[in-house]
PDB file of C-alpha atoms in Angstrom:
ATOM      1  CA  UNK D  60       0.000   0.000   0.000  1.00  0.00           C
ATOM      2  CA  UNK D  61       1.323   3.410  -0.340  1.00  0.00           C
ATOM      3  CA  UNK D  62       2.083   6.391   1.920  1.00  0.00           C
ATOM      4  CA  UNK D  63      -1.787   8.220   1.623  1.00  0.00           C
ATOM      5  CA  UNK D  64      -2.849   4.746   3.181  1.00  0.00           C
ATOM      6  CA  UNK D  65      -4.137   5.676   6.461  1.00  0.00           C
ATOM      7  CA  UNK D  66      -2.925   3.884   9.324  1.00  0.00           C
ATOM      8  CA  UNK D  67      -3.720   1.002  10.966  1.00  0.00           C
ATOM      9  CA  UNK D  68      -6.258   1.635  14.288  1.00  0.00           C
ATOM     10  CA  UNK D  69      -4.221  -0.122  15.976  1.00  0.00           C
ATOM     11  CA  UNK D  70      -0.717  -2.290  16.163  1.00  0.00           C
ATOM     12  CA  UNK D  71      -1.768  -4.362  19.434  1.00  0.00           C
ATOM     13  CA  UNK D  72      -3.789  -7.559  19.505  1.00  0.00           C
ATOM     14  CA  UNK D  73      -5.293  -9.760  22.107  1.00  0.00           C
ATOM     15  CA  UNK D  74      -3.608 -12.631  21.208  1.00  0.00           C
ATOM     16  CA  UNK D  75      -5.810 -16.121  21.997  1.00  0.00           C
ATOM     17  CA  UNK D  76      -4.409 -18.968  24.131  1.00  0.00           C
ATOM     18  CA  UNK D  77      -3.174 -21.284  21.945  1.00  0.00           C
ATOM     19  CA  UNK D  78      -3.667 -18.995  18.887  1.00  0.00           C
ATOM     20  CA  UNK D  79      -1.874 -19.433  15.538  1.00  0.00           C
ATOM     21  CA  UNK D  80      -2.322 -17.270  12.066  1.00  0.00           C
ATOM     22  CA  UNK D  81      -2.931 -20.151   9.132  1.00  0.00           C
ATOM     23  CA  UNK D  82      -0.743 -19.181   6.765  1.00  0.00           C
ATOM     24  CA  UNK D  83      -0.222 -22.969   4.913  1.00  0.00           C
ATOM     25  CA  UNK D  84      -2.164 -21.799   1.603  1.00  0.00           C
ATOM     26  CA  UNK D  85      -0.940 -18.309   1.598  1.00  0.00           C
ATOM     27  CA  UNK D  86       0.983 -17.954  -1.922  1.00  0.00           C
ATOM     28  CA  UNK D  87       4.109 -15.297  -0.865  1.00  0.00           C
ATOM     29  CA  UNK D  88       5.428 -15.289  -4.582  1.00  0.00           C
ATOM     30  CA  UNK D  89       3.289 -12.964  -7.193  1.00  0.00           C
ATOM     31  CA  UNK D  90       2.389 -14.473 -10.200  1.00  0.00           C
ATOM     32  CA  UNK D  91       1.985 -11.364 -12.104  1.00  0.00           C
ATOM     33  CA  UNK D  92       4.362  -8.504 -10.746  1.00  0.00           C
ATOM     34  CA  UNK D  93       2.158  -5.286 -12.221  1.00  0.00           C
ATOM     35  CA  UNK D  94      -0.597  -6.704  -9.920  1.00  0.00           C
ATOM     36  CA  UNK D  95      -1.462  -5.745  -6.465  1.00  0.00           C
ATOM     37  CA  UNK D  96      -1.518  -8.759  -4.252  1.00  0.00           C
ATOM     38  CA  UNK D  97      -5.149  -9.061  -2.163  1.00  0.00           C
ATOM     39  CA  UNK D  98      -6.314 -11.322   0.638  1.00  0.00           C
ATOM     40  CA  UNK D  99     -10.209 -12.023   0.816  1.00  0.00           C
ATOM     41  CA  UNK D 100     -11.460 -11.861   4.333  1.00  0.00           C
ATOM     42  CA  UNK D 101     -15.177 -12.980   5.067  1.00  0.00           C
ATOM     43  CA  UNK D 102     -16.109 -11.879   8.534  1.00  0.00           C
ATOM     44  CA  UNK D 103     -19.749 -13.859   9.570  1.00  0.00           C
ATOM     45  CA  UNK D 104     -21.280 -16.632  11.760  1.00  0.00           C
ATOM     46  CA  UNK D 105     -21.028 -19.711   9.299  1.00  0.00           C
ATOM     47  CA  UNK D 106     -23.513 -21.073  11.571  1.00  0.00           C
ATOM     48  CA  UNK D 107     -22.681 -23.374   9.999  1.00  0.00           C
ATOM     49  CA  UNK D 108     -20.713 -22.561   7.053  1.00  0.00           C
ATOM     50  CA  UNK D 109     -22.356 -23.387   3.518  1.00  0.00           C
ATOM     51  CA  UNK D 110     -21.750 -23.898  -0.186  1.00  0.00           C
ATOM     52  CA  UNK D 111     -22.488 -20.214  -0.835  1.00  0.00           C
ATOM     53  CA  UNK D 112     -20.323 -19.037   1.770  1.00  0.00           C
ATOM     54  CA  UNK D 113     -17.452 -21.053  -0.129  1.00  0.00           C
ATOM     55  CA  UNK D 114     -18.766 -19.879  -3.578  1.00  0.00           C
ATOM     56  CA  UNK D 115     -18.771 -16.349  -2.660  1.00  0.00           C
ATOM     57  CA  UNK D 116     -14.667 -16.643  -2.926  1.00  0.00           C
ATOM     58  CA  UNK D 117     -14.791 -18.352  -6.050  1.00  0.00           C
ATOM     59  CA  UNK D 118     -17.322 -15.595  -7.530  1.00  0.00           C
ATOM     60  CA  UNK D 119     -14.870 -13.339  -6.181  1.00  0.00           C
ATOM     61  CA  UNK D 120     -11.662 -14.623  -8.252  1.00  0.00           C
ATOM     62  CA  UNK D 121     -13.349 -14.676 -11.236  1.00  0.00           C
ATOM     63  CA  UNK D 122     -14.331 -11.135 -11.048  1.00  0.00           C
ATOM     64  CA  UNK D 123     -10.576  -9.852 -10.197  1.00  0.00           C
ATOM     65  CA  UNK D 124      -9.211 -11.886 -12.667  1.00  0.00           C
ATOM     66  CA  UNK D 125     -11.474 -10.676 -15.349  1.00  0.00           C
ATOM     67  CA  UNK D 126     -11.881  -7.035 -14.093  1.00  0.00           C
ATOM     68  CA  UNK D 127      -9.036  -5.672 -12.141  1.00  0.00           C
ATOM     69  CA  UNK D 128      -5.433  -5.178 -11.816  1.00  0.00           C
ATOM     70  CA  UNK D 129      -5.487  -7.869  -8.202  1.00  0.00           C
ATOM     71  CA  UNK D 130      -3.988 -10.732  -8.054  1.00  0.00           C
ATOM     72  CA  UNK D 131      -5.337 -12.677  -4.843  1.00  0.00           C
ATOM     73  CA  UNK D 132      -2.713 -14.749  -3.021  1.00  0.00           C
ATOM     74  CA  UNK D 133      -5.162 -15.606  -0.274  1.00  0.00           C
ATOM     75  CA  UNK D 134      -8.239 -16.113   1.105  1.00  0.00           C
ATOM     76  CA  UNK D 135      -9.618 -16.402   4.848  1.00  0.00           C
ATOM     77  CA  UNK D 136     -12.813 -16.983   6.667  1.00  0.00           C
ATOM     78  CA  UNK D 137     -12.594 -15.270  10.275  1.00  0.00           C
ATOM     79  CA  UNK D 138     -15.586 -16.800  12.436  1.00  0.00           C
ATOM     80  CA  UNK D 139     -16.942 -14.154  14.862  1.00  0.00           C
ATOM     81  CA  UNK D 140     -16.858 -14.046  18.751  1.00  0.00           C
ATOM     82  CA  UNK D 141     -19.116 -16.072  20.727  1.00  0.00           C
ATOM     83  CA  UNK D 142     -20.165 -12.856  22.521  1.00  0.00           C
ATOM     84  CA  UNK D 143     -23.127 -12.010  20.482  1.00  0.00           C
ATOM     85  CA  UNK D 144     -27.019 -12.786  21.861  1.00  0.00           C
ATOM     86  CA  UNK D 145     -27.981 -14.466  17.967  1.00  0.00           C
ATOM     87  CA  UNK D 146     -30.159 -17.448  18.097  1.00  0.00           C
ATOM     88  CA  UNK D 147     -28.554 -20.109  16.508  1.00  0.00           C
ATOM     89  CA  UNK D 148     -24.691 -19.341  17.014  1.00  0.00           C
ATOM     90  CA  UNK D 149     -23.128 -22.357  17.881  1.00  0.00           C
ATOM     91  CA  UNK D 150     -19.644 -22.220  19.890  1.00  0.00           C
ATOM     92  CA  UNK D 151     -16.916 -21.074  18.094  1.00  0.00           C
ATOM     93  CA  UNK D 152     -14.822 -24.421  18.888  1.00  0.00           C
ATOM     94  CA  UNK D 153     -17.492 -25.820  16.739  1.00  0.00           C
ATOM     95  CA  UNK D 154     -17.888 -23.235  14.036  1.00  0.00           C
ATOM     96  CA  UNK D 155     -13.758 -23.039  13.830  1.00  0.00           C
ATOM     97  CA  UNK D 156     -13.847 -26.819  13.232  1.00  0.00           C
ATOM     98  CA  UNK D 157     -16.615 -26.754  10.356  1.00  0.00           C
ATOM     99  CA  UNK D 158     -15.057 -24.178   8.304  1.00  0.00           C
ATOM    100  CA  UNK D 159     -11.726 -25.470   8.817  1.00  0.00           C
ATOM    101  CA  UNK D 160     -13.094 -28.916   7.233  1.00  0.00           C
ATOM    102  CA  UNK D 161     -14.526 -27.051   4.707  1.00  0.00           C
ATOM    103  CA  UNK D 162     -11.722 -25.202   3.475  1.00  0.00           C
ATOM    104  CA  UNK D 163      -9.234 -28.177   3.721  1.00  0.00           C
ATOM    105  CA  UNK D 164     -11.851 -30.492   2.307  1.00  0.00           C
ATOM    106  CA  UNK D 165     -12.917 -28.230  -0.433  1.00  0.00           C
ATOM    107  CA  UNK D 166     -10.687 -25.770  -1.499  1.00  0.00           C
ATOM    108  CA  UNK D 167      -7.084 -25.604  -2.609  1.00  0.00           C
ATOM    109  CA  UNK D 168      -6.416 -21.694  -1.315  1.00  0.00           C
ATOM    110  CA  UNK D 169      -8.551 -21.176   1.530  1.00  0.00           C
ATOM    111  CA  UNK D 170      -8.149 -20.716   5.330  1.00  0.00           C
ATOM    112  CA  UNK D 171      -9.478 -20.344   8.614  1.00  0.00           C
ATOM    113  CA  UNK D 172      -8.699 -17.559  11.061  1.00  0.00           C
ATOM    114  CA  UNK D 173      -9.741 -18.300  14.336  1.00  0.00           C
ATOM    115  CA  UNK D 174      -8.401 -15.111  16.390  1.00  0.00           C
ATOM    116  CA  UNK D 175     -11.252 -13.711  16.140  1.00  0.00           C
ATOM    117  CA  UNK D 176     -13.659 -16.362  17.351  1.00  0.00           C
ATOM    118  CA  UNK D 177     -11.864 -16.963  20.561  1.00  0.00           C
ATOM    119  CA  UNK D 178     -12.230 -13.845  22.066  1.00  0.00           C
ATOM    120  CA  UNK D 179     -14.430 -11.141  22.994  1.00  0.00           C
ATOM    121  CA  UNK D 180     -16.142  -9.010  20.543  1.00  0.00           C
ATOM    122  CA  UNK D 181     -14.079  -7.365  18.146  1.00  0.00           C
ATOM    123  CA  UNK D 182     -14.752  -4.458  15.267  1.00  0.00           C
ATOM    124  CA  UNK D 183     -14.298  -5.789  11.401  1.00  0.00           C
ATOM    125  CA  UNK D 184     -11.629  -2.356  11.632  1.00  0.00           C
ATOM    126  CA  UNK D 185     -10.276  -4.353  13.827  1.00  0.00           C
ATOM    127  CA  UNK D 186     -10.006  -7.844  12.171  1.00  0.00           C
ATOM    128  CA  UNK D 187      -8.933  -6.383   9.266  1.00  0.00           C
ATOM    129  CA  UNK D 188      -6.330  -4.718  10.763  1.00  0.00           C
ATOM    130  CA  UNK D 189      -5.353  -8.034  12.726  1.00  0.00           C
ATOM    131  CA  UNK D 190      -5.009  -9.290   8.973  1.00  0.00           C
ATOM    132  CA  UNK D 191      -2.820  -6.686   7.793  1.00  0.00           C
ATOM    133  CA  UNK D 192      -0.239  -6.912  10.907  1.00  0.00           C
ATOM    134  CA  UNK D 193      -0.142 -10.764  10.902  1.00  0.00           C
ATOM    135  CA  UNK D 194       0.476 -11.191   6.552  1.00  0.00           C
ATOM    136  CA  UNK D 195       2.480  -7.456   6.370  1.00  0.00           C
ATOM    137  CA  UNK D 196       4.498  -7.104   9.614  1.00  0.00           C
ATOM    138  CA  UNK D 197       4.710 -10.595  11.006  1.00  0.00           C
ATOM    139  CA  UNK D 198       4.745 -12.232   7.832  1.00  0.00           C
ATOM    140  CA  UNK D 199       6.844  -9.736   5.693  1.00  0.00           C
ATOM    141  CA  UNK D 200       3.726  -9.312   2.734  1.00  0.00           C
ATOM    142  CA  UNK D 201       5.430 -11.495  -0.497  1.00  0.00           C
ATOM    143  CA  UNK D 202       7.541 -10.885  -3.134  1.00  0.00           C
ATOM    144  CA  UNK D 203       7.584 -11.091  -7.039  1.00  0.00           C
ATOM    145  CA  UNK D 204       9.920 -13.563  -8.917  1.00  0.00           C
ATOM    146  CA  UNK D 205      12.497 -11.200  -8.521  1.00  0.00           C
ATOM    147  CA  UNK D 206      12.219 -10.797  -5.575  1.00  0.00           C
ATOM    148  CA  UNK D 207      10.933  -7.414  -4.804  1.00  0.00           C
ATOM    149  CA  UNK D 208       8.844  -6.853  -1.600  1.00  0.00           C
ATOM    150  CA  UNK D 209       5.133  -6.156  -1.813  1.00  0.00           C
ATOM    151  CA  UNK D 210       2.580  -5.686   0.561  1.00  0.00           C
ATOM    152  CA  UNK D 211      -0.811  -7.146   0.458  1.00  0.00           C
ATOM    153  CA  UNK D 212      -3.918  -5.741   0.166  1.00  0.00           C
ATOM    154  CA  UNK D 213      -6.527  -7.181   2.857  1.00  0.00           C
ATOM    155  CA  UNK D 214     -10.014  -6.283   1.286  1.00  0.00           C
ATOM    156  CA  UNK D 215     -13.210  -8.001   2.828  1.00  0.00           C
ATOM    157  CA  UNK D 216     -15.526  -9.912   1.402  1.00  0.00           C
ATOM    158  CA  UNK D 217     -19.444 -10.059   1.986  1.00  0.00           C
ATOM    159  CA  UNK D 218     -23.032 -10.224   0.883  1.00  0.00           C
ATOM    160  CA  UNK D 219     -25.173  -7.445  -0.217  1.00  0.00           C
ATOM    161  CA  UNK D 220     -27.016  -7.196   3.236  1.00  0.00           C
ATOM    162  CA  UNK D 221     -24.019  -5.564   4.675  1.00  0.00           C
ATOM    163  CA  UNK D 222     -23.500  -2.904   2.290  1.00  0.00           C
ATOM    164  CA  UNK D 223     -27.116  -2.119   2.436  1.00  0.00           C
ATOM    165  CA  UNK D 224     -26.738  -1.728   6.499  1.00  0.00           C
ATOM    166  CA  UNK D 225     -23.357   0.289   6.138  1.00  0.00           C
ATOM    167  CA  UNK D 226     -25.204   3.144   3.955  1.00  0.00           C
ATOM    168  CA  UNK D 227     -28.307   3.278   6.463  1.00  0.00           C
ATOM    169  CA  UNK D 228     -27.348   6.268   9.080  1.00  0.00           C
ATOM    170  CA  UNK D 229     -26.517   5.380  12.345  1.00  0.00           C
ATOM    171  CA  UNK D 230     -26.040   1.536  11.830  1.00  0.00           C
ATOM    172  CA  UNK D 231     -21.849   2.108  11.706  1.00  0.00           C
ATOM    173  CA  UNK D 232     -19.476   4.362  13.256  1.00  0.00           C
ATOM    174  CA  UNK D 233     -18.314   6.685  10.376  1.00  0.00           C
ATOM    175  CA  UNK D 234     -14.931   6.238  11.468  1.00  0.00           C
ATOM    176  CA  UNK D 235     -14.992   2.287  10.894  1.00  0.00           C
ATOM    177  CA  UNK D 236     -17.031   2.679   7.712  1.00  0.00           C
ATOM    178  CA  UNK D 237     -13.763   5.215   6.501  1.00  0.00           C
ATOM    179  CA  UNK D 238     -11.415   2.489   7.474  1.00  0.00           C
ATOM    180  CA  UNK D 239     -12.705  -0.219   6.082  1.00  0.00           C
ATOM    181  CA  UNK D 240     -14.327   1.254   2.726  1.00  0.00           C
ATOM    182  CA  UNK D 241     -11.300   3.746   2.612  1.00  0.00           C
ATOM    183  CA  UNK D 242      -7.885   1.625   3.615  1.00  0.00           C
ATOM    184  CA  UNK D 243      -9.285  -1.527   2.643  1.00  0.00           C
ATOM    185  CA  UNK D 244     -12.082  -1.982   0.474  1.00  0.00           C
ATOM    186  CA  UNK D 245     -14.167  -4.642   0.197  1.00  0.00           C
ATOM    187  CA  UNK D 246     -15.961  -7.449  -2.716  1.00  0.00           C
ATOM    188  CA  UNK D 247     -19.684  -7.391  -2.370  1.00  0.00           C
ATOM    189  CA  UNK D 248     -22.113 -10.469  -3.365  1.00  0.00           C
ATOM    190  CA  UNK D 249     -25.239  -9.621  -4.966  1.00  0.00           C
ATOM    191  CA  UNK D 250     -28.388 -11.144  -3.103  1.00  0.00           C
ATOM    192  CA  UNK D 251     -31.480 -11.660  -5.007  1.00  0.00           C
ATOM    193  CA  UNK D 252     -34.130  -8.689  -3.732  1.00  0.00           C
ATOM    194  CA  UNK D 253     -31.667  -6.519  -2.865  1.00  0.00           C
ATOM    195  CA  UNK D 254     -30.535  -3.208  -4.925  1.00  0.00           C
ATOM    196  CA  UNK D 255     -26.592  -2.595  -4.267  1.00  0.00           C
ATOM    197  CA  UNK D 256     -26.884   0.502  -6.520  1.00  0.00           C
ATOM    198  CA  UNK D 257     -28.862   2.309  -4.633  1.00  0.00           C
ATOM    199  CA  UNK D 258     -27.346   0.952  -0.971  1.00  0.00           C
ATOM    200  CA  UNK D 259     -23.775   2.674  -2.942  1.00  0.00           C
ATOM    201  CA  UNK D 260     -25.004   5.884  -3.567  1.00  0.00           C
ATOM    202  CA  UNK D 261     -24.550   7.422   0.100  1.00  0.00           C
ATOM    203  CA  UNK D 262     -21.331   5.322   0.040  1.00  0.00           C
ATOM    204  CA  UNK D 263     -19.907   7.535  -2.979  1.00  0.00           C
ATOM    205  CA  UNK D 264     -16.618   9.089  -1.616  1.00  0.00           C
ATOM    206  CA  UNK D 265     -15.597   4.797  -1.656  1.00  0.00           C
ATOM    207  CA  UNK D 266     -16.937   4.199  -4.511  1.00  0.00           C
ATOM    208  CA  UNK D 267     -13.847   3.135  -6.173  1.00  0.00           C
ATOM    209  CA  UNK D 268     -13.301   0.775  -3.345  1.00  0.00           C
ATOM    210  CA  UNK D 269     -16.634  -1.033  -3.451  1.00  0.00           C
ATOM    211  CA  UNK D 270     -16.527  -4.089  -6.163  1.00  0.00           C
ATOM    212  CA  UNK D 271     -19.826  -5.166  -6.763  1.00  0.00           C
ATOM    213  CA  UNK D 272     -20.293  -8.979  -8.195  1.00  0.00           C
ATOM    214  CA  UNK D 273     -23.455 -10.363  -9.573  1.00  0.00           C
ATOM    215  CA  UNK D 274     -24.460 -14.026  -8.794  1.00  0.00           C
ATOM    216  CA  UNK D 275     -24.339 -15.452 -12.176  1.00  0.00           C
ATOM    217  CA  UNK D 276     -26.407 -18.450 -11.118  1.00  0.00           C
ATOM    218  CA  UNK D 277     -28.817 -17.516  -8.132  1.00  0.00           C
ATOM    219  CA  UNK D 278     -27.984 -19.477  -4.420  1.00  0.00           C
ATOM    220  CA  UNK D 279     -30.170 -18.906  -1.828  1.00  0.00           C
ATOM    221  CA  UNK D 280     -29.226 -21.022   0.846  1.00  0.00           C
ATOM    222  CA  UNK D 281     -28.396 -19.627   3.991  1.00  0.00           C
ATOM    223  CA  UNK D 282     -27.510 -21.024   7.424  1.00  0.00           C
ATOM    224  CA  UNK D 283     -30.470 -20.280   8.635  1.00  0.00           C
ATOM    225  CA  UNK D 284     -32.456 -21.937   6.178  1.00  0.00           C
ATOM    226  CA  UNK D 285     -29.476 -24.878   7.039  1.00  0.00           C
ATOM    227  CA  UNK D 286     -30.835 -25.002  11.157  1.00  0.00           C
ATOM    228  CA  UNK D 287     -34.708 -24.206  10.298  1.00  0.00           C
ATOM    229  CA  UNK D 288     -33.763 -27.779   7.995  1.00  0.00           C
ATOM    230  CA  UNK D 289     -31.890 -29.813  10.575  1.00  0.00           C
ATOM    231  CA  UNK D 290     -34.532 -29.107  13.402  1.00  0.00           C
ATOM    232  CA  UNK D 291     -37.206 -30.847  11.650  1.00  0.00           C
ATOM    233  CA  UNK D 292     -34.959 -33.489  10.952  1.00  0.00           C
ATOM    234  CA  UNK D 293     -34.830 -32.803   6.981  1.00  0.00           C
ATOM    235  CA  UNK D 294     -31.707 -33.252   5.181  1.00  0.00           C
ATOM    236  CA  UNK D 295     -28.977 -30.652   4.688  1.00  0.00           C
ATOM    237  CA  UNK D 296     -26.658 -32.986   2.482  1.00  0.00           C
ATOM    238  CA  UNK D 297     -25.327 -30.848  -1.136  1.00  0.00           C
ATOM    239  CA  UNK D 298     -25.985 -27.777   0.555  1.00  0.00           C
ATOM    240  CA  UNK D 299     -23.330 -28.341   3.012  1.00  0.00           C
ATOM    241  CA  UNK D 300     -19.764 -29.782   2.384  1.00  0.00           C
ATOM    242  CA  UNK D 301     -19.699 -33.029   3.628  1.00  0.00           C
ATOM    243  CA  UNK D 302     -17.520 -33.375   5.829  1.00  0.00           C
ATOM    244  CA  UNK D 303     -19.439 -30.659   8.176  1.00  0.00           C
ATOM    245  CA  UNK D 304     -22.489 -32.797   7.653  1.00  0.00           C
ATOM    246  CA  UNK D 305     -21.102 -35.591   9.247  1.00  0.00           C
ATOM    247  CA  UNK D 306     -19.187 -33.373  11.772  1.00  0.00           C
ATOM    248  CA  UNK D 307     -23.070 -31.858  13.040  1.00  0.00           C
ATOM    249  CA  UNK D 308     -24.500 -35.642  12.833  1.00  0.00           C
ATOM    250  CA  UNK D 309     -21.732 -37.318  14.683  1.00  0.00           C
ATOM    251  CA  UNK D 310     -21.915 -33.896  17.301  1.00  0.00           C
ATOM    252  CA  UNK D 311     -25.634 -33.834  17.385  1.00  0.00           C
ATOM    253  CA  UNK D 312     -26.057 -29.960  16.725  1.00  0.00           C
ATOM    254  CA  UNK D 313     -28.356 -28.117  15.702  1.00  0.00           C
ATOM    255  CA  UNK D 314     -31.042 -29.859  17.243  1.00  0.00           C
ATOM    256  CA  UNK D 315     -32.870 -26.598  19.079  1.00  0.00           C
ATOM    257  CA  UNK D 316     -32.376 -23.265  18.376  1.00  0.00           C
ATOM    258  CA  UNK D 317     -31.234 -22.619  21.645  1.00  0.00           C
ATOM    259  CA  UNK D 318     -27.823 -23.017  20.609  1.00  0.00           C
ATOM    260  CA  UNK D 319     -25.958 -20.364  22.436  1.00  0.00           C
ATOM    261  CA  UNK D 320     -25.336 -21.256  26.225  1.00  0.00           C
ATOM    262  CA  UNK D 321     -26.460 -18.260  28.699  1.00  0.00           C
ATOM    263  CA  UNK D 322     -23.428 -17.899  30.085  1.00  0.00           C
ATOM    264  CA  UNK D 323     -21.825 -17.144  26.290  1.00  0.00           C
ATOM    265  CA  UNK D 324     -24.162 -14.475  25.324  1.00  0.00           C
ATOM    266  CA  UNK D 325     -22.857 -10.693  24.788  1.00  0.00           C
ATOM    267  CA  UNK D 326     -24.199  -8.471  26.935  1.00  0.00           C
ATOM    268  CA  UNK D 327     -26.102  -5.376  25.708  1.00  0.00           C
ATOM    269  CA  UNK D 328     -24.123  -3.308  23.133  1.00  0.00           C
ATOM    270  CA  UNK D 329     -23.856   0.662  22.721  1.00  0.00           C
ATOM    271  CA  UNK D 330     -25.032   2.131  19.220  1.00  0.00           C
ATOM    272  CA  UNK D 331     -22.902   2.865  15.757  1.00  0.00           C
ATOM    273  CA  UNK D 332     -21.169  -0.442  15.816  1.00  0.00           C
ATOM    274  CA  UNK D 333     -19.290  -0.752  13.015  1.00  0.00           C
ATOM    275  CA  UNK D 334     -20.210  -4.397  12.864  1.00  0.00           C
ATOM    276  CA  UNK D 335     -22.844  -6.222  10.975  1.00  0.00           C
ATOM    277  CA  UNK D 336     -23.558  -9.879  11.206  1.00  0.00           C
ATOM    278  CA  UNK D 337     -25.580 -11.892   9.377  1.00  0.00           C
ATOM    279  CA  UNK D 338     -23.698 -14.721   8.156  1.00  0.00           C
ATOM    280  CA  UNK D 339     -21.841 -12.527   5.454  1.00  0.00           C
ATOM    281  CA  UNK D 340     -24.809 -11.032   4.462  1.00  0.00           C
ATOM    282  CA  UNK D 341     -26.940 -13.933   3.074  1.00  0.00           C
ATOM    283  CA  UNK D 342     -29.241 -14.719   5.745  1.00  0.00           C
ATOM    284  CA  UNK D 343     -31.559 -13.186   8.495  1.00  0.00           C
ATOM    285  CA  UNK D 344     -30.276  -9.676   9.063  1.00  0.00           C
ATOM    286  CA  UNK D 345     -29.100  -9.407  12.271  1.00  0.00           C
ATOM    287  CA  UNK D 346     -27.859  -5.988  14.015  1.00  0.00           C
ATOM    288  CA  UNK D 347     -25.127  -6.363  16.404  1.00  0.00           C
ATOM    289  CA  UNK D 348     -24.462  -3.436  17.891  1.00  0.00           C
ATOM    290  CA  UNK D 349     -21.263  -2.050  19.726  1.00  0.00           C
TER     291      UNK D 349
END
């Protein structure tokens, strides 16, 4: 990034018992050196993580390779904090443990961060930061062929519910909303019903920073659609990976919705949070606020 890039919020991280940043799939030499290296980062319950939630990072390589100047060396699901009072939001030892079968069972590129998960709640200005100081200071960024530094790009990755909530006044802090939209940027899923034009038009000043990618072929499964199934004991099999299939049959979950214990739930949050979770954006909107 260059010098008008503002700063990170922060250079100092709770750091998780037993916490280590996945790096195994992160590529550290660029393919193309007139690209700018970019690391997806999909911040949401995956409660439990779906098909679309993996097919939102495919969409999203297709449209940088076919219409920008990125070149993605990385991508990363970041599970969020138990501390949130949601109905349905398993543990995050369990929701770590699903995606991370899903990526490794699925994909080639993919990753799970769990430092976010295992900890109390935490701003996406925040996460993304985490990102940037874990692959740019701690990890050094990459390099091209000839080995010329670079540093990467973390941009996150959603569905059209969130820009929708980040242009309705009040929902986010202004301040997050300028680091995220302005130092970052972010790749945004169309949802079928919703109008991303018109949620983008009080977000104008980051325009340029706000990719908007059609769903070619229309997916409307969501995890809550995924629990509403496996509560009346119908089956969730193709719209899951596998492998979490069997991992919520053999671990009986999802049985109730009561799924968060009492002692786990957040406690009552102050307003402009600068968070929005609702499983990336494709499923009951949910307002968490900070």
């Amino acid at each position: 990034m260059n010098a008008q890039i503002p700063a990170r919020k922060t250079n100092k991280f709770i750091i998780p018992p037993d916490y280590t940043f996945a790096f195994h799939r992160l590529r550290k030499i660029l393919r193309d050196p007139s690209k700018q290296p970019i690391v997806l980062v999909a911040c949401g319950s995956f409660s439990p993580v779906t098909y679309l939630h993996l097919r939102m990072f495919e969409m999203a390589k297709d449209y940088v390779r076919q219409n920008t100047n990125f070149e993605i060396v990385g991508g990363y699901l970041s599970p969020v904090s138990d501390q949130y009072n949601k109905p349905g939001l398993l543990s995050a030892h369990h929701r770590v443990n699903m995606c991370t079968l899903a990526a490794e069972e699925t994909s080639s590129w993919l990753m799970i961060d769990p430092w976010e998960a295992f900890q109390n709640y935490q701003r996406t200005a925040v996460v993304l930061d985490h990102f940037d100081y874990e692959i740019n200071t701690i990890l050094g960024g990459v390099q091209t062929q000839d080995g010329e530094h670079r540093n990467v790009r973390v941009m996150l990755l959603a569905g059209s519910d969130l820009i929708s909530t980040m242009s309705e006044p009040g929902v986010w802090a202004v301040e997050d909303l300028d680091h995220i939209l302005g130092r970052y940027g972010t790749f945004i899923i169309e949802r079928a019903g919703s109008s991303m034009d018109r949620a983008t038009d009080s977000l104008a000043r980051w325009r340029n920073n706000i990719h908007l990618i059609p769903q070619l072929i229309q997916n409307d499964v969501s995890s809550t659609k995924v629990r509403l199934f496996l509560r009346r004991g119908l089956s969730v099999r193709y719209l899951l990976p596998a492998a979490v299939v069997d991992y919520i049959e053999e671990n009986n979950l999802y049985l109730d919705d009561g799924s968060v214990p009492e002692k786990d739930k957040g406690k009552d949050k102050d307003s402009g949070s600068g968070k929005w979770e609702g499983d990336v954006g494709f499923s009951t909107k949910t307002l968490l606020q900070v």
